[in-house]
Short mmCIF file of C-alpha atoms in Angstrom, two decimals:
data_model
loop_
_atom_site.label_atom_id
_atom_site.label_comp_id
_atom_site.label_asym_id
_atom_site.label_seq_id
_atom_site.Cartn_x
_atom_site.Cartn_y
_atom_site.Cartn_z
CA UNK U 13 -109.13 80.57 85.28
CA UNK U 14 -106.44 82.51 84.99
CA UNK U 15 -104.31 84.25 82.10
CA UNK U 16 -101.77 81.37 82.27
CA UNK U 17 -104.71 79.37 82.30
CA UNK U 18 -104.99 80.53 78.14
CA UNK U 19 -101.77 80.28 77.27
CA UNK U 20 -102.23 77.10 74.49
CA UNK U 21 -105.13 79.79 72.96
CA UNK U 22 -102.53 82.81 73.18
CA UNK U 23 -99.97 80.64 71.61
CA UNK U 24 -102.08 79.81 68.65
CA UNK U 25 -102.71 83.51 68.08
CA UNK U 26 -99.34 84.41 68.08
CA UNK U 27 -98.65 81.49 65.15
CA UNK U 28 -100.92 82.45 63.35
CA UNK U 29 -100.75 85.85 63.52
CA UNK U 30 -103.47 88.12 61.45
CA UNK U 31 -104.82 84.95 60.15
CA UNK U 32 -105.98 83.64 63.92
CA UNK U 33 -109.00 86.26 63.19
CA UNK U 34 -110.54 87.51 66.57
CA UNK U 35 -114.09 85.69 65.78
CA UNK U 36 -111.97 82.48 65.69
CA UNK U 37 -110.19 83.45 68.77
CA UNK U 38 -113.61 84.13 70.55
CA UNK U 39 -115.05 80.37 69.33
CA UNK U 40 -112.83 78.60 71.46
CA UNK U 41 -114.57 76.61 74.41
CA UNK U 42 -111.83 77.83 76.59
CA UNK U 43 -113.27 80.75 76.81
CA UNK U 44 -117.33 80.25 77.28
CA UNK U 45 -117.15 80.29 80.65
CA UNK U 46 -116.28 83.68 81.28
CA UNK U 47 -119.56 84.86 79.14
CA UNK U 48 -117.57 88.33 78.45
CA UNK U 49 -118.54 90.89 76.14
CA UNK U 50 -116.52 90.83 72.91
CA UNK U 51 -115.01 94.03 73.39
CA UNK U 52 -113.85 92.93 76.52
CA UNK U 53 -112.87 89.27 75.19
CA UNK U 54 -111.19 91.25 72.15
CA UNK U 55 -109.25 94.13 74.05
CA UNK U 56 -108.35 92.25 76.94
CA UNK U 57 -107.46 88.44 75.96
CA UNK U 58 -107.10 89.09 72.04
CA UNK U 59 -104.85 91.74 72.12
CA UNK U 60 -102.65 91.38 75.10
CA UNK U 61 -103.00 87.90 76.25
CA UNK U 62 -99.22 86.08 75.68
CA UNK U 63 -97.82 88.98 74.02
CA UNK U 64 -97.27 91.60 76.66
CA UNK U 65 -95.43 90.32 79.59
CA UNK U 66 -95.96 93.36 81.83
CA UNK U 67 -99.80 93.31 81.58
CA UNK U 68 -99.60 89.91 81.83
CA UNK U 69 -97.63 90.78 85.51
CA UNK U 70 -100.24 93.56 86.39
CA UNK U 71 -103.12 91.37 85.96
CA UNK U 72 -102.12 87.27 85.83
CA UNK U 73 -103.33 86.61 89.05
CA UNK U 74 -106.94 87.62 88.81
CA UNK U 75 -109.43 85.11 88.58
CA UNK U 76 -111.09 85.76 85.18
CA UNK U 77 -114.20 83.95 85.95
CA UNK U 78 -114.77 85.95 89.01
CA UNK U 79 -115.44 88.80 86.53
CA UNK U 80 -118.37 90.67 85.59
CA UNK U 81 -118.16 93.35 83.01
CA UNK U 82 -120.70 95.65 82.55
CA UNK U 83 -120.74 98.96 79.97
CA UNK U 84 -121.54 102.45 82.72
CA UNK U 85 -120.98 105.94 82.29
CA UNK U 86 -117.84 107.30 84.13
CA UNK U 87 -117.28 111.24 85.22
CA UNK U 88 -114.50 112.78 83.21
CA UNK U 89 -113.45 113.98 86.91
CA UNK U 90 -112.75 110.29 87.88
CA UNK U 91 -110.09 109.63 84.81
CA UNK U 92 -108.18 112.61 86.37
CA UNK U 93 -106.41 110.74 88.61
CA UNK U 94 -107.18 106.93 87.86
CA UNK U 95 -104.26 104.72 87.84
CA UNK U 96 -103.05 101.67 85.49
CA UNK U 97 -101.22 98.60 85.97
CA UNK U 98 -97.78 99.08 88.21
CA UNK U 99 -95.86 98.15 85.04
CA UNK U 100 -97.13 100.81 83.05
CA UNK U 101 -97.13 103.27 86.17
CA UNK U 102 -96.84 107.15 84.57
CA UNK U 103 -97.86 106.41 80.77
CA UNK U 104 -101.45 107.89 81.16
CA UNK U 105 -99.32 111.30 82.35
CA UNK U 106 -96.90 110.92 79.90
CA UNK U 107 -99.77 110.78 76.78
CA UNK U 108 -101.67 113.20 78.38
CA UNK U 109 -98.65 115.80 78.02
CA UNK U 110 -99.65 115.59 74.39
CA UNK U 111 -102.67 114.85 73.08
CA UNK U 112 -103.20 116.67 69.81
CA UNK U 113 -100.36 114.42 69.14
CA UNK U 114 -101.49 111.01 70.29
CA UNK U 115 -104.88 111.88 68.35
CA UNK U 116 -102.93 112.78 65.33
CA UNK U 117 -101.09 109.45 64.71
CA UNK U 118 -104.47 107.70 64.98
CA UNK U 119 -106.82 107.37 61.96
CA UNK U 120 -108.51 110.72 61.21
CA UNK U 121 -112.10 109.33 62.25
CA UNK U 122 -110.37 109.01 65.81
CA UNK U 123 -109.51 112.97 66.04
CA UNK U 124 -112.71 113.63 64.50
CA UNK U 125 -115.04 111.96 67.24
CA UNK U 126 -113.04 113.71 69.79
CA UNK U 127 -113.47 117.16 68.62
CA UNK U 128 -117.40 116.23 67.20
CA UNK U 129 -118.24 114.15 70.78
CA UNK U 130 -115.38 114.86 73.44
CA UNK U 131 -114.75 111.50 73.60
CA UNK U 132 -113.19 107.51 72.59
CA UNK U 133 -114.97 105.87 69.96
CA UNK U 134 -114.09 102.48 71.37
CA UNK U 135 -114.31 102.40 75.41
CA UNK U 136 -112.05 101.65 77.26
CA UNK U 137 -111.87 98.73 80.30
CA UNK U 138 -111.35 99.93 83.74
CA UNK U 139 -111.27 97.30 87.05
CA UNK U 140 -112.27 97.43 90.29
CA UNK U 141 -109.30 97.90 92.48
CA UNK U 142 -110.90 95.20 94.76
CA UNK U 143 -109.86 92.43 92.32
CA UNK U 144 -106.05 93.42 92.12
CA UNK U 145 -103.64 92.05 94.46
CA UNK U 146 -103.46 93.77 97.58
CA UNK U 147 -106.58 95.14 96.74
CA UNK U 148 -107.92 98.58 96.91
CA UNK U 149 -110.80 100.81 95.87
CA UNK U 150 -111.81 102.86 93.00
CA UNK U 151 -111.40 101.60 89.38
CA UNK U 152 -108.37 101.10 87.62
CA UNK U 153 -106.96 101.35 83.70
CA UNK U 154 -106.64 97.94 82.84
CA UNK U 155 -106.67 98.59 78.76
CA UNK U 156 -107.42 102.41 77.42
CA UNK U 157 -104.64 104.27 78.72
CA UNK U 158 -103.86 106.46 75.57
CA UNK U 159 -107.75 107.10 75.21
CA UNK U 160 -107.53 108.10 78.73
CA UNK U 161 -104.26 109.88 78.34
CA UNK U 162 -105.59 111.68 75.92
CA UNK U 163 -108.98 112.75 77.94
CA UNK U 164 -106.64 113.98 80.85
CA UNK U 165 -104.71 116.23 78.39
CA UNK U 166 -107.70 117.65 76.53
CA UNK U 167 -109.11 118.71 79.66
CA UNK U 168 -106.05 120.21 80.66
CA UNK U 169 -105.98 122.23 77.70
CA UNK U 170 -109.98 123.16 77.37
CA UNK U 171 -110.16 121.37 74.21
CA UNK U 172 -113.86 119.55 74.00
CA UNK U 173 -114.00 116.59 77.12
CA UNK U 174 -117.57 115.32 77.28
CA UNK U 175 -119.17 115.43 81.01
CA UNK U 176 -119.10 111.82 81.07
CA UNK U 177 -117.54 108.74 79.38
CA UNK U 178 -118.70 104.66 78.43
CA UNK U 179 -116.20 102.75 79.60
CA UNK U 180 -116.10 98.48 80.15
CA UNK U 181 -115.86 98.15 83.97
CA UNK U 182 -114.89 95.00 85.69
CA UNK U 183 -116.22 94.00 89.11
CA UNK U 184 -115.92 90.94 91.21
CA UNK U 185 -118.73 88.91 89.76
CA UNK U 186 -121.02 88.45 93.43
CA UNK U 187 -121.10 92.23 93.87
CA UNK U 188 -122.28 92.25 90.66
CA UNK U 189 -124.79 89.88 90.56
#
């Protein structure tokens, strides 16, 4: 299955708009094979699926059922130079320039975790490199990149970066297994 593969589901949810809630989203049969975890089903397929053409160019030919996602604990040292999708190529630099400001135009519980926890309340998903096309090693940003933006500028400037961060990681599903 691929993200084309959806496209009927992502349809609906762009119809409907804020009344195509995300637990109605997540009911559809379409979707029970991939046996994702709804943050992943939510920031990943909800979110972006049909209505962001260059994710959907970074990431349409990976076989979503040959994913398994699995919540770990990632060094701050290896956000510092993890890339994103080709499309969005330099955005994680460009938020991390500023990120008092890419804090401050997020709800105040959001700047208040980082300076309280050095961290995202929400984590973010990274891929393995393996499943891109050509592939590669090492993870990539697949969704996250102003949370991680905004970890690379913090440590930049000394402000509070926890040692180590939860972040949704995607693997090809037999190494995982």
């Amino acid at each position: 299955m691929k993200l084309a593969d959806l496209s009927p589901l992502f349809a609906r949810r762009i119809e409907r708009g804020p009344a195509f809630a995300f637990q109605e989203f997540r009911a559809d049969p379409v979707l029970a094979p991939l046996r994702w975890p709804d943050c992943v089903l939510e920031q990943f397929l909800y979110e972006h699926g049909g209505s962001h053409l260059p994710f959907e160019e970074d990431y349409g030919h990976i076989d979503l059922e040959g994913i398994t996602w699995r919540l770990e604990m990632i060094s701050r040292t290896d956000f510092r130079d993890m890339p994103t999708g080709a499309s969005e190529a330099g955005l994680i630099d460009h938020i991390a320039e500023n990120p008092v400001y890419w804090v401050s135009v997020r709800p105040e519980r959001i700047g208040c975790h980082w300076e309280d926890h050095g961290t995202w309340m929400r984590p973010p998903l990274l891929i393995d490199r393996r499943l891109l096309a050509p592939p590669d090693g090492g993870l990539q940003v697949l969704e996250g990149r102003t949370r991680v933006g905004v970890l690379r500028g913090r440590l930049r400037e000394g402000l509070k970066v926890a040692p180590c961060h939860q972040a949704w990681v995607g693997r090809p599903r037999e190494a995982s297994a």
